[in-house]
Short mmCIF file of C-alpha atoms in Angstrom, two decimals:
data_model
loop_
_atom_site.label_atom_id
_atom_site.label_comp_id
_atom_site.label_asym_id
_atom_site.label_seq_id
_atom_site.Cartn_x
_atom_site.Cartn_y
_atom_site.Cartn_z
CA UNK A 1 -2.96 -8.35 -30.14
CA UNK A 2 -5.59 -6.05 -28.73
CA UNK A 3 -9.00 -5.76 -30.33
CA UNK A 4 -11.34 -2.90 -29.56
CA UNK A 5 -14.90 -3.92 -30.17
CA UNK A 6 -17.39 -1.03 -30.22
CA UNK A 7 -15.77 0.60 -27.22
CA UNK A 8 -17.63 3.64 -25.88
CA UNK A 9 -16.46 5.71 -22.94
CA UNK A 10 -18.50 8.47 -21.35
CA UNK A 11 -17.54 10.48 -18.28
CA UNK A 12 -20.04 12.36 -16.20
CA UNK A 13 -18.88 15.25 -14.12
CA UNK A 14 -21.33 17.59 -12.46
CA UNK A 15 -24.00 15.84 -14.51
CA UNK A 16 -22.41 17.02 -17.73
CA UNK A 17 -22.01 14.20 -20.19
CA UNK A 18 -18.62 13.99 -21.84
CA UNK A 19 -18.39 11.39 -24.56
CA UNK A 20 -14.71 10.64 -24.98
CA UNK A 21 -15.24 8.25 -27.85
CA UNK A 22 -18.08 6.23 -29.24
CA UNK A 23 -18.04 2.79 -30.89
CA UNK A 24 -14.31 2.55 -31.43
CA UNK A 25 -13.26 -0.43 -33.49
CA UNK A 26 -9.59 -1.17 -34.03
CA UNK A 27 -7.04 -3.95 -34.02
CA UNK A 28 -3.58 -3.43 -32.56
CA UNK A 29 -1.53 -6.32 -33.97
CA UNK A 30 0.96 -8.41 -31.99
CA UNK A 31 4.67 -7.66 -32.07
CA UNK A 32 4.09 -4.20 -33.46
CA UNK A 33 4.85 -0.96 -31.75
CA UNK A 34 1.95 1.35 -32.49
CA UNK A 35 2.08 5.09 -31.88
CA UNK A 36 -1.20 6.44 -30.55
CA UNK A 37 -1.47 10.00 -31.81
CA UNK A 38 -4.06 12.62 -31.12
CA UNK A 39 -4.53 16.13 -29.87
CA UNK A 40 -4.63 17.04 -26.18
CA UNK A 41 -7.84 15.76 -24.66
CA UNK A 42 -8.56 13.42 -27.55
CA UNK A 43 -8.76 10.53 -25.09
CA UNK A 44 -5.43 8.80 -25.66
CA UNK A 45 -4.72 8.18 -22.00
CA UNK A 46 -8.31 7.10 -21.36
CA UNK A 47 -8.06 4.62 -24.20
CA UNK A 48 -4.81 3.28 -22.79
CA UNK A 49 -6.38 2.80 -19.37
CA UNK A 50 -9.30 0.99 -20.94
CA UNK A 51 -6.90 -1.29 -22.81
CA UNK A 52 -5.07 -2.00 -19.58
CA UNK A 53 -8.34 -2.73 -17.83
CA UNK A 54 -8.05 -0.06 -15.17
CA UNK A 55 -11.09 1.77 -16.54
CA UNK A 56 -14.24 0.04 -17.70
CA UNK A 57 -15.89 1.12 -20.98
CA UNK A 58 -19.56 2.10 -20.89
CA UNK A 59 -20.21 -0.35 -23.67
CA UNK A 60 -18.19 -2.58 -25.92
CA UNK A 61 -15.36 -4.94 -25.15
CA UNK A 62 -11.57 -5.03 -25.20
CA UNK A 63 -10.18 -8.39 -26.26
CA UNK A 64 -6.65 -9.65 -26.14
CA UNK A 65 -4.74 -12.87 -26.65
CA UNK A 66 -1.95 -12.07 -24.26
CA UNK A 67 -1.19 -10.20 -21.09
CA UNK A 68 -1.07 -6.45 -21.08
CA UNK A 69 1.08 -4.20 -18.94
CA UNK A 70 -0.21 -1.50 -16.65
CA UNK A 71 0.14 1.95 -18.24
CA UNK A 72 3.64 3.30 -17.64
CA UNK A 73 3.91 6.93 -16.82
CA UNK A 74 0.34 7.26 -15.70
CA UNK A 75 -0.53 9.25 -12.55
CA UNK A 76 1.84 7.77 -10.08
CA UNK A 77 0.76 4.38 -8.87
CA UNK A 78 3.89 4.24 -6.77
CA UNK A 79 3.43 4.64 -3.05
CA UNK A 80 5.21 7.83 -1.91
CA UNK A 81 6.25 6.40 1.46
CA UNK A 82 7.63 3.17 0.08
CA UNK A 83 11.12 2.99 -1.35
CA UNK A 84 11.79 2.19 -4.97
CA UNK A 85 12.82 -1.31 -3.92
CA UNK A 86 9.62 -1.84 -1.93
CA UNK A 87 7.45 -0.59 -4.78
CA UNK A 88 9.29 -2.89 -7.16
CA UNK A 89 8.75 -5.88 -4.91
CA UNK A 90 5.06 -5.03 -4.52
CA UNK A 91 4.55 -4.97 -8.29
CA UNK A 92 6.55 -8.18 -8.68
CA UNK A 93 4.27 -9.84 -6.13
CA UNK A 94 1.01 -8.80 -7.77
CA UNK A 95 2.29 -9.86 -11.19
CA UNK A 96 3.63 -13.14 -9.86
CA UNK A 97 7.22 -12.39 -10.84
CA UNK A 98 10.25 -13.29 -8.79
CA UNK A 99 10.73 -10.37 -6.39
CA UNK A 100 14.50 -10.59 -6.07
CA UNK A 101 15.31 -10.91 -9.75
CA UNK A 102 13.01 -8.01 -10.67
CA UNK A 103 14.52 -5.89 -7.90
CA UNK A 104 18.00 -6.66 -9.16
CA UNK A 105 17.02 -5.88 -12.74
CA UNK A 106 15.45 -2.53 -11.83
CA UNK A 107 18.31 -1.58 -9.54
CA UNK A 108 20.80 -2.16 -12.34
CA UNK A 109 18.70 -0.54 -14.99
CA UNK A 110 17.31 2.59 -13.34
CA UNK A 111 20.69 3.74 -11.96
CA UNK A 112 19.11 5.21 -8.86
CA UNK A 113 21.98 4.06 -6.62
CA UNK A 114 21.25 4.59 -2.93
CA UNK A 115 18.02 6.45 -3.78
CA UNK A 116 16.56 3.08 -4.76
CA UNK A 117 16.25 2.34 -1.05
CA UNK A 118 14.74 5.71 -0.12
CA UNK A 119 11.05 6.69 -0.25
CA UNK A 120 9.62 7.60 -3.65
CA UNK A 121 8.48 11.00 -2.40
CA UNK A 122 12.12 12.14 -2.38
CA UNK A 123 12.52 11.30 -6.08
CA UNK A 124 12.51 13.76 -8.94
CA UNK A 125 9.96 13.14 -11.66
CA UNK A 126 12.70 11.88 -13.95
CA UNK A 127 13.80 9.34 -11.37
CA UNK A 128 10.23 8.20 -10.93
CA UNK A 129 9.73 7.57 -14.61
CA UNK A 130 13.07 5.78 -14.80
CA UNK A 131 11.94 3.48 -12.00
CA UNK A 132 8.51 2.93 -13.55
CA UNK A 133 10.01 2.23 -16.96
CA UNK A 134 12.49 -0.20 -15.44
CA UNK A 135 9.80 -2.11 -13.53
CA UNK A 136 7.59 -2.34 -16.58
CA UNK A 137 10.36 -3.49 -18.90
CA UNK A 138 11.57 -5.96 -16.29
CA UNK A 139 8.26 -7.78 -16.42
CA UNK A 140 7.28 -9.91 -19.38
CA UNK A 141 4.19 -8.65 -21.19
CA UNK A 142 2.76 -9.29 -24.63
CA UNK A 143 1.72 -5.67 -24.98
CA UNK A 144 3.38 -2.75 -23.25
CA UNK A 145 1.40 0.42 -22.74
CA UNK A 146 3.60 3.50 -22.58
CA UNK A 147 2.02 6.84 -21.77
CA UNK A 148 4.17 9.89 -22.39
CA UNK A 149 7.43 8.74 -20.90
CA UNK A 150 9.31 11.81 -21.95
CA UNK A 151 13.01 11.68 -22.52
CA UNK A 152 14.52 10.90 -19.15
CA UNK A 153 18.07 11.12 -18.02
CA UNK A 154 21.12 11.88 -20.07
CA UNK A 155 21.77 10.78 -23.63
CA UNK A 156 23.43 7.53 -22.54
CA UNK A 157 20.50 6.55 -20.36
CA UNK A 158 18.02 7.42 -23.08
CA UNK A 159 19.93 5.28 -25.54
CA UNK A 160 19.96 2.42 -23.06
CA UNK A 161 16.20 2.56 -22.49
CA UNK A 162 15.49 2.84 -26.20
CA UNK A 163 17.57 -0.20 -26.96
CA UNK A 164 15.91 -2.15 -24.13
CA UNK A 165 12.52 -1.17 -25.50
CA UNK A 166 13.49 -2.29 -29.00
CA UNK A 167 14.81 -5.54 -27.53
CA UNK A 168 11.39 -6.15 -25.96
CA UNK A 169 9.66 -5.25 -29.23
CA UNK A 170 11.17 -8.36 -30.87
CA UNK A 171 8.69 -10.47 -28.95
CA UNK A 172 6.02 -8.09 -27.75
CA UNK A 173 3.91 -5.26 -29.03
CA UNK A 174 3.35 -1.82 -27.61
CA UNK A 175 0.99 1.09 -27.71
CA UNK A 176 2.99 4.25 -27.35
CA UNK A 177 1.72 7.74 -26.58
CA UNK A 178 4.03 10.64 -27.13
CA UNK A 179 3.90 14.19 -28.40
CA UNK A 180 7.48 13.98 -29.60
CA UNK A 181 7.45 12.87 -33.23
CA UNK A 182 11.18 12.19 -33.11
CA UNK A 183 10.74 9.68 -30.30
CA UNK A 184 7.71 8.15 -32.02
CA UNK A 185 9.69 7.69 -35.24
CA UNK A 186 12.46 5.88 -33.36
CA UNK A 187 10.19 3.63 -31.31
CA UNK A 188 7.19 2.79 -33.47
CA UNK A 189 6.49 1.17 -36.80
CA UNK A 190 2.76 1.83 -37.13
CA UNK A 191 0.39 4.50 -35.98
CA UNK A 192 -3.18 5.08 -34.91
CA UNK A 193 -4.80 8.50 -34.84
CA UNK A 194 -7.54 9.33 -32.39
CA UNK A 195 -9.59 12.33 -33.48
CA UNK A 196 -13.11 13.44 -32.54
CA UNK A 197 -13.92 10.06 -31.04
CA UNK A 198 -12.82 8.14 -34.14
CA UNK A 199 -9.73 6.00 -34.47
CA UNK A 200 -7.87 5.26 -37.68
CA UNK A 201 -5.10 2.70 -37.85
CA UNK A 202 -2.23 3.23 -40.31
CA UNK A 203 0.23 0.48 -41.08
CA UNK A 204 2.66 3.15 -42.19
CA UNK A 205 3.79 5.40 -39.39
CA UNK A 206 4.55 8.35 -41.67
CA UNK A 207 1.00 8.32 -42.98
CA UNK A 208 -0.32 8.42 -39.40
CA UNK A 209 1.94 11.34 -38.55
CA UNK A 210 0.75 13.21 -41.65
CA UNK A 211 -2.88 12.61 -40.67
CA UNK A 212 -2.11 13.77 -37.14
CA UNK A 213 -0.49 16.98 -38.44
CA UNK A 214 -3.48 17.63 -40.69
CA UNK A 215 -5.74 17.34 -37.61
CA UNK A 216 -3.62 19.76 -35.64
CA UNK A 217 -3.60 22.30 -38.48
CA UNK A 218 -7.34 21.91 -39.06
CA UNK A 219 -7.88 22.60 -35.39
CA UNK A 220 -5.73 25.72 -35.62
CA UNK A 221 -7.81 27.03 -38.50
CA UNK A 222 -11.03 26.33 -36.62
CA UNK A 223 -9.72 28.22 -33.63
CA UNK A 224 -9.09 31.32 -35.74
CA UNK B 1 1.30 -16.80 -22.79
CA UNK B 2 2.15 -15.54 -26.21
CA UNK B 3 1.82 -16.24 -29.89
CA UNK B 4 -1.12 -16.13 -32.18
CA UNK B 5 -2.40 -19.53 -31.14
CA UNK B 6 -4.04 -18.10 -28.05
CA UNK B 7 -7.69 -17.27 -28.20
CA UNK B 8 -8.95 -13.76 -27.87
CA UNK B 9 -10.58 -13.16 -24.53
CA UNK B 10 -11.78 -10.09 -22.66
CA UNK B 11 -9.10 -8.11 -20.88
CA UNK B 12 -9.14 -8.57 -17.15
CA UNK B 13 -10.45 -5.44 -15.50
CA UNK B 14 -10.17 -4.18 -11.97
CA UNK B 15 -13.50 -5.77 -11.21
CA UNK B 16 -12.98 -9.43 -11.88
CA UNK B 17 -15.62 -11.14 -13.90
CA UNK B 18 -15.49 -14.25 -11.79
CA UNK B 19 -17.14 -14.76 -8.47
CA UNK B 20 -14.73 -17.39 -7.16
CA UNK B 21 -11.31 -16.06 -6.28
CA UNK B 22 -8.52 -16.90 -8.65
CA UNK B 23 -5.13 -17.99 -7.46
CA UNK B 24 -3.58 -14.63 -8.19
CA UNK B 25 -6.12 -13.08 -5.85
CA UNK B 26 -4.56 -14.78 -2.83
CA UNK B 27 -1.15 -13.52 -3.89
CA UNK B 28 -2.47 -10.01 -4.47
CA UNK B 29 -4.21 -9.92 -1.10
CA UNK B 30 -1.01 -10.97 0.67
CA UNK B 31 0.93 -8.30 -1.23
CA UNK B 32 -1.64 -5.65 -0.30
CA UNK B 33 -1.54 -6.65 3.37
CA UNK B 34 2.25 -6.48 3.44
CA UNK B 35 2.08 -3.11 1.75
CA UNK B 36 -0.33 -1.83 4.37
CA UNK B 37 1.93 -2.98 7.20
CA UNK B 38 4.97 -1.28 5.69
CA UNK B 39 3.25 1.98 4.78
CA UNK B 40 0.83 2.74 7.60
CA UNK B 41 1.88 5.79 9.59
CA UNK B 42 4.35 6.86 6.95
CA UNK B 43 7.92 7.29 8.06
CA UNK B 44 7.19 7.52 11.79
CA UNK B 45 9.52 5.39 13.84
CA UNK B 46 7.50 2.37 14.89
CA UNK B 47 5.29 2.49 11.82
CA UNK B 48 2.50 -0.05 11.95
CA UNK B 49 3.04 -0.62 15.67
CA UNK B 50 1.29 2.68 16.38
CA UNK B 51 -1.89 1.50 14.70
CA UNK B 52 -2.14 -1.03 17.52
CA UNK B 53 -0.53 0.85 20.39
CA UNK B 54 -2.30 4.19 20.18
CA UNK B 55 -5.87 2.81 20.41
CA UNK B 56 -4.74 0.57 23.28
CA UNK B 57 -3.45 3.58 25.18
CA UNK B 58 -6.62 5.49 24.32
CA UNK B 59 -8.99 2.80 25.59
CA UNK B 60 -7.00 2.08 28.74
CA UNK B 61 -6.70 5.78 29.49
CA UNK B 62 -10.43 6.36 29.05
CA UNK B 63 -11.38 3.37 31.15
CA UNK B 64 -9.04 4.60 33.88
CA UNK B 65 -10.70 8.02 33.89
CA UNK B 66 -14.15 6.47 33.81
CA UNK B 67 -13.39 4.14 36.70
CA UNK B 68 -12.33 7.14 38.74
CA UNK B 69 -15.64 8.89 37.99
CA UNK B 70 -18.09 6.00 38.21
CA UNK B 71 -17.28 3.85 41.19
CA UNK B 72 -19.78 1.12 40.43
CA UNK B 73 -20.51 0.11 36.88
CA UNK B 74 -23.96 -1.28 35.94
CA UNK B 75 -22.41 -4.73 35.97
CA UNK B 76 -19.82 -6.18 38.32
CA UNK B 77 -17.43 -4.14 40.45
CA UNK B 78 -14.76 -2.98 38.06
CA UNK B 79 -15.51 -0.23 35.58
CA UNK B 80 -12.53 -0.86 33.32
CA UNK B 81 -13.54 -4.39 32.42
CA UNK B 82 -17.18 -3.38 32.05
CA UNK B 83 -16.24 -0.62 29.64
CA UNK B 84 -13.78 -2.76 27.68
CA UNK B 85 -16.16 -5.69 27.21
CA UNK B 86 -18.69 -3.36 25.62
CA UNK B 87 -16.36 -1.10 23.70
CA UNK B 88 -14.03 -3.68 22.13
CA UNK B 89 -16.63 -5.60 20.07
CA UNK B 90 -18.24 -2.28 19.22
CA UNK B 91 -14.99 -0.80 17.90
CA UNK B 92 -14.31 -4.04 16.04
CA UNK B 93 -17.48 -3.31 14.08
CA UNK B 94 -16.81 0.40 13.84
CA UNK B 95 -13.23 0.25 12.61
CA UNK B 96 -13.70 -2.65 10.20
CA UNK B 97 -16.70 -0.84 8.73
CA UNK B 98 -14.76 2.39 8.36
CA UNK B 99 -11.69 0.81 6.81
CA UNK B 100 -13.68 -1.24 4.31
CA UNK B 101 -15.94 1.69 3.46
CA UNK B 102 -13.04 3.96 2.50
CA UNK B 103 -10.80 1.22 1.12
CA UNK B 104 -11.48 2.02 -2.53
CA UNK B 105 -10.90 5.74 -2.09
CA UNK B 106 -7.73 5.13 -0.09
CA UNK B 107 -6.31 2.67 -2.60
CA UNK B 108 -7.43 4.38 -5.78
CA UNK B 109 -3.92 4.50 -7.29
CA UNK B 110 -3.49 0.78 -6.67
CA UNK B 111 -6.38 0.06 -8.98
CA UNK B 112 -4.29 1.45 -11.83
CA UNK B 113 -2.69 -1.98 -11.74
CA UNK B 114 -5.39 -4.06 -13.39
CA UNK B 115 -4.08 -7.06 -11.47
CA UNK B 116 -5.44 -5.56 -8.29
CA UNK B 117 -9.19 -5.96 -8.30
CA UNK B 118 -11.69 -4.02 -6.23
CA UNK B 119 -12.42 -7.18 -4.26
CA UNK B 120 -8.73 -7.72 -3.49
CA UNK B 121 -8.64 -4.26 -1.98
CA UNK B 122 -11.81 -4.81 0.06
CA UNK B 123 -10.68 -8.20 1.38
CA UNK B 124 -7.17 -7.04 2.24
CA UNK B 125 -8.50 -4.03 4.15
CA UNK B 126 -10.93 -6.32 5.96
CA UNK B 127 -8.15 -8.70 6.94
CA UNK B 128 -5.83 -5.94 8.12
CA UNK B 129 -8.54 -4.11 10.08
CA UNK B 130 -9.62 -7.35 11.77
CA UNK B 131 -6.08 -8.36 12.70
CA UNK B 132 -5.26 -4.89 14.00
CA UNK B 133 -8.45 -4.69 16.04
CA UNK B 134 -7.98 -8.22 17.39
CA UNK B 135 -4.48 -7.31 18.56
CA UNK B 136 -5.81 -4.15 20.22
CA UNK B 137 -8.57 -6.10 21.96
CA UNK B 138 -6.21 -8.80 23.19
CA UNK B 139 -3.79 -6.25 24.60
CA UNK B 140 -6.49 -4.20 26.33
CA UNK B 141 -8.15 -7.26 27.88
CA UNK B 142 -4.81 -8.71 28.95
CA UNK B 143 -3.81 -5.42 30.56
CA UNK B 144 -7.08 -5.04 32.46
CA UNK B 145 -7.27 -8.67 33.59
CA UNK B 146 -3.67 -8.58 34.76
CA UNK B 147 -3.65 -5.26 36.58
CA UNK B 148 -7.19 -4.98 37.96
CA UNK B 149 -7.75 -8.71 38.55
CA UNK B 150 -11.52 -8.22 38.23
CA UNK B 151 -13.84 -10.94 39.44
CA UNK B 152 -14.92 -12.17 36.01
CA UNK B 153 -15.09 -15.37 34.02
CA UNK B 154 -13.50 -15.87 30.61
CA UNK B 155 -15.43 -17.98 28.10
CA UNK B 156 -13.26 -17.94 25.04
CA UNK B 157 -15.83 -19.38 22.64
CA UNK B 158 -18.38 -16.69 23.38
CA UNK B 159 -15.74 -13.98 23.15
CA UNK B 160 -14.66 -15.20 19.73
CA UNK B 161 -18.28 -15.46 18.58
CA UNK B 162 -18.89 -11.88 19.56
CA UNK B 163 -15.76 -10.56 17.83
CA UNK B 164 -16.20 -12.60 14.67
CA UNK B 165 -19.80 -11.54 14.19
CA UNK B 166 -18.81 -7.92 14.88
CA UNK B 167 -16.08 -8.10 12.22
CA UNK B 168 -18.40 -9.72 9.68
CA UNK B 169 -21.04 -7.11 10.29
CA UNK B 170 -18.40 -4.41 9.88
CA UNK B 171 -17.46 -5.89 6.54
CA UNK B 172 -21.10 -6.10 5.45
CA UNK B 173 -21.90 -2.50 6.32
CA UNK B 174 -18.57 -1.29 4.97
CA UNK B 175 -19.11 -2.86 1.56
CA UNK B 176 -22.72 -1.73 1.46
CA UNK B 177 -21.83 1.86 2.32
CA UNK B 178 -19.05 1.82 -0.25
CA UNK B 179 -21.45 0.71 -2.98
CA UNK B 180 -24.36 2.95 -2.04
CA UNK B 181 -22.09 6.02 -1.75
CA UNK B 182 -21.02 5.59 -5.35
CA UNK B 183 -24.55 6.22 -6.56
CA UNK B 184 -25.81 8.43 -3.73
CA UNK B 185 -23.02 10.61 -2.34
CA UNK B 186 -25.45 11.94 0.28
CA UNK B 187 -25.48 8.50 1.89
CA UNK B 188 -22.17 9.30 3.55
CA UNK B 189 -23.76 12.20 5.45
CA UNK B 190 -26.77 10.11 6.34
CA UNK B 191 -24.60 7.30 7.65
CA UNK B 192 -22.71 9.85 9.75
CA UNK B 193 -25.94 10.90 11.45
CA UNK B 194 -27.03 7.30 11.98
CA UNK B 195 -23.71 6.07 13.32
CA UNK B 196 -22.93 8.94 15.71
CA UNK B 197 -25.29 7.89 18.53
CA UNK B 198 -24.56 4.21 17.92
CA UNK B 199 -22.23 4.03 20.92
CA UNK B 200 -25.07 4.96 23.27
CA UNK B 201 -27.69 2.60 21.91
CA UNK B 202 -25.51 -0.48 21.45
CA UNK B 203 -25.34 -1.60 25.05
CA UNK B 204 -21.77 -0.43 25.53
CA UNK B 205 -22.34 1.89 28.49
CA UNK B 206 -26.11 1.68 28.94
CA UNK B 207 -27.31 -1.90 29.35
CA UNK B 208 -30.51 -3.01 27.66
CA UNK B 209 -31.97 -4.20 31.00
CA UNK B 210 -31.52 -0.80 32.57
CA UNK B 211 -33.96 0.80 30.16
CA UNK B 212 -37.74 0.83 30.68
CA UNK B 213 -39.97 -1.56 28.81
CA UNK B 214 -40.79 -0.30 25.31
CA UNK B 215 -37.31 1.14 24.71
CA UNK B 216 -35.43 -1.97 25.75
CA UNK B 217 -37.46 -3.97 23.26
CA UNK B 218 -36.78 -1.48 20.50
CA UNK B 219 -33.11 -1.67 21.28
CA UNK B 220 -33.06 -5.36 20.40
CA UNK B 221 -33.49 -4.35 16.78
CA UNK B 222 -29.98 -2.99 16.92
CA UNK B 223 -27.77 -5.94 15.93
CA UNK B 224 -24.85 -4.53 17.90
CA UNK B 225 -26.76 -5.00 21.15
CA UNK B 226 -26.65 -8.75 20.60
CA UNK B 227 -22.91 -8.65 19.97
CA UNK B 228 -22.06 -6.68 23.10
CA UNK B 229 -24.56 -8.80 25.07
CA UNK B 230 -22.76 -11.98 24.07
CA UNK B 231 -19.47 -10.45 25.14
CA UNK B 232 -20.86 -9.59 28.56
CA UNK B 233 -22.18 -13.11 28.93
CA UNK B 234 -18.66 -14.36 28.38
CA UNK B 235 -17.30 -12.27 31.25
CA UNK B 236 -20.07 -12.09 33.86
CA UNK B 237 -21.42 -15.21 35.51
CA UNK B 238 -24.56 -13.52 36.72
CA UNK B 239 -25.34 -11.81 33.45
CA UNK B 240 -28.16 -13.63 31.73
CA UNK B 241 -28.17 -12.29 28.23
CA UNK B 242 -31.15 -14.39 27.27
CA UNK B 243 -32.00 -11.89 24.57
CA UNK B 244 -28.74 -12.35 22.67
CA UNK B 245 -29.27 -14.04 19.36
CA UNK B 246 -26.21 -13.88 17.14
CA UNK B 247 -28.19 -15.16 14.18
CA UNK B 248 -29.78 -11.76 13.81
CA UNK B 249 -26.51 -9.76 13.37
CA UNK B 250 -25.15 -12.56 11.19
CA UNK B 251 -28.14 -12.33 8.90
CA UNK B 252 -27.77 -8.57 8.73
CA UNK B 253 -24.08 -9.01 7.90
CA UNK B 254 -24.88 -11.43 5.09
CA UNK B 255 -27.64 -9.30 3.60
CA UNK B 256 -25.59 -6.09 3.71
CA UNK B 257 -22.51 -7.83 2.29
CA UNK B 258 -24.63 -9.20 -0.52
CA UNK B 259 -26.11 -5.78 -1.28
CA UNK B 260 -22.63 -4.26 -1.17
CA UNK B 261 -20.99 -6.85 -3.42
CA UNK B 262 -23.82 -6.69 -5.94
CA UNK B 263 -23.72 -2.90 -5.85
CA UNK B 264 -19.98 -2.78 -6.44
CA UNK B 265 -20.32 -5.16 -9.32
CA UNK B 266 -23.11 -3.06 -10.83
CA UNK B 267 -21.52 0.35 -10.25
CA UNK B 268 -17.93 -0.73 -10.88
CA UNK B 269 -17.53 1.69 -13.77
CA UNK B 270 -18.65 4.69 -11.74
CA UNK B 271 -16.54 3.57 -8.82
CA UNK B 272 -13.40 3.62 -10.98
CA UNK B 273 -14.26 6.80 -12.87
CA UNK B 274 -14.38 8.96 -9.76
#
């Protein structure tokens, strides 16, 4: 479970104040996969980073009763000169997991073959996200944060990762960002919509998607 | 850790709320140090080795050129050992300070893992910079003592004192600069101006005693003068560094480290936003 308690985030760039959201209050329940929907620039990724603890809110608190993953898919935290195996072992070390068993798990899962032992900078973006997804799913978290891991690999691989994700969802929760409604429908059971610095939680995913579509259309009308 | 029985508590952020290190901090620091060893110098054959070898070659080369130009150093007979005893503690300060100062910027992506705290990054950079610089110093001194056989003493306790205080002061100034820069980006420029002539006024090449009265007394306000002075005491029997007081640089190190740590804690949000 993750509780947002009056979370406010403001960025300053060139002394221009940019309030991403103000006084957000929401509860993301345990063992539920929640889709986080919102338009581009609504602050979905920022919110995810705040939940993970890699950004600090200007005011308010983020509370949780379990451990939370690092955001998957976010601006590469993998070291370009280290191999996939080395990056995996590094993450295993900082999360206190067994390095060898995580390495074995990721090697089997990500299907990178000999590339697993070559530097990350030689990887394609699909291979990177496969690696990142594998590392994250190989570790045990109570809440997984997934940021726009677009469909990677062929159909078989996609099916494999989706079933692994669902397997994890039996015991853990997730917050899932994606612009693909098809993927969201397969992966999530509830939704939250972030719009104009407000968040609304919907227990029914379809309702969240409808609200999200209304926001998009409203924005289109405003633009005209 | 799972289930609804657990209490709600604040999510751990990249700036840990606790002052005392947690157990995971030790593990993280070790992981960061290993990572630095494996990744420094990219894919170059030799990798981390070059971080030690290339400064060694640089210092030995320079001292060789200098000893050809200046036959008699201000102290003793051999220029190489004179130069090394001043330069090594000075570069210990300089490089530790630089590495710690830029540690956050250099490891920004690492902080995406909330397990890695800002302090883990600072401490691991400090450890790696100190070890690297210690290895460089040992190699340079060993080379000079073996090949030139200069007529010098070797008081290990004083040598260690000098290096340790230099490293601590490097950490203090590094953390302080890192914190102040977050709020005042101009500080970086200012520090550049201040630190450029530091080599000349820290007793590395020009000894305090060789300066006329008012200036030599002013120079004692530079904490680095005490560090290089202690190093010279360790090597030269006839050098009476009665002015050296390591308490002064130690105090400066403590005060600057305190300012830096407090500043990082206060400006943590800004530090991560940039």
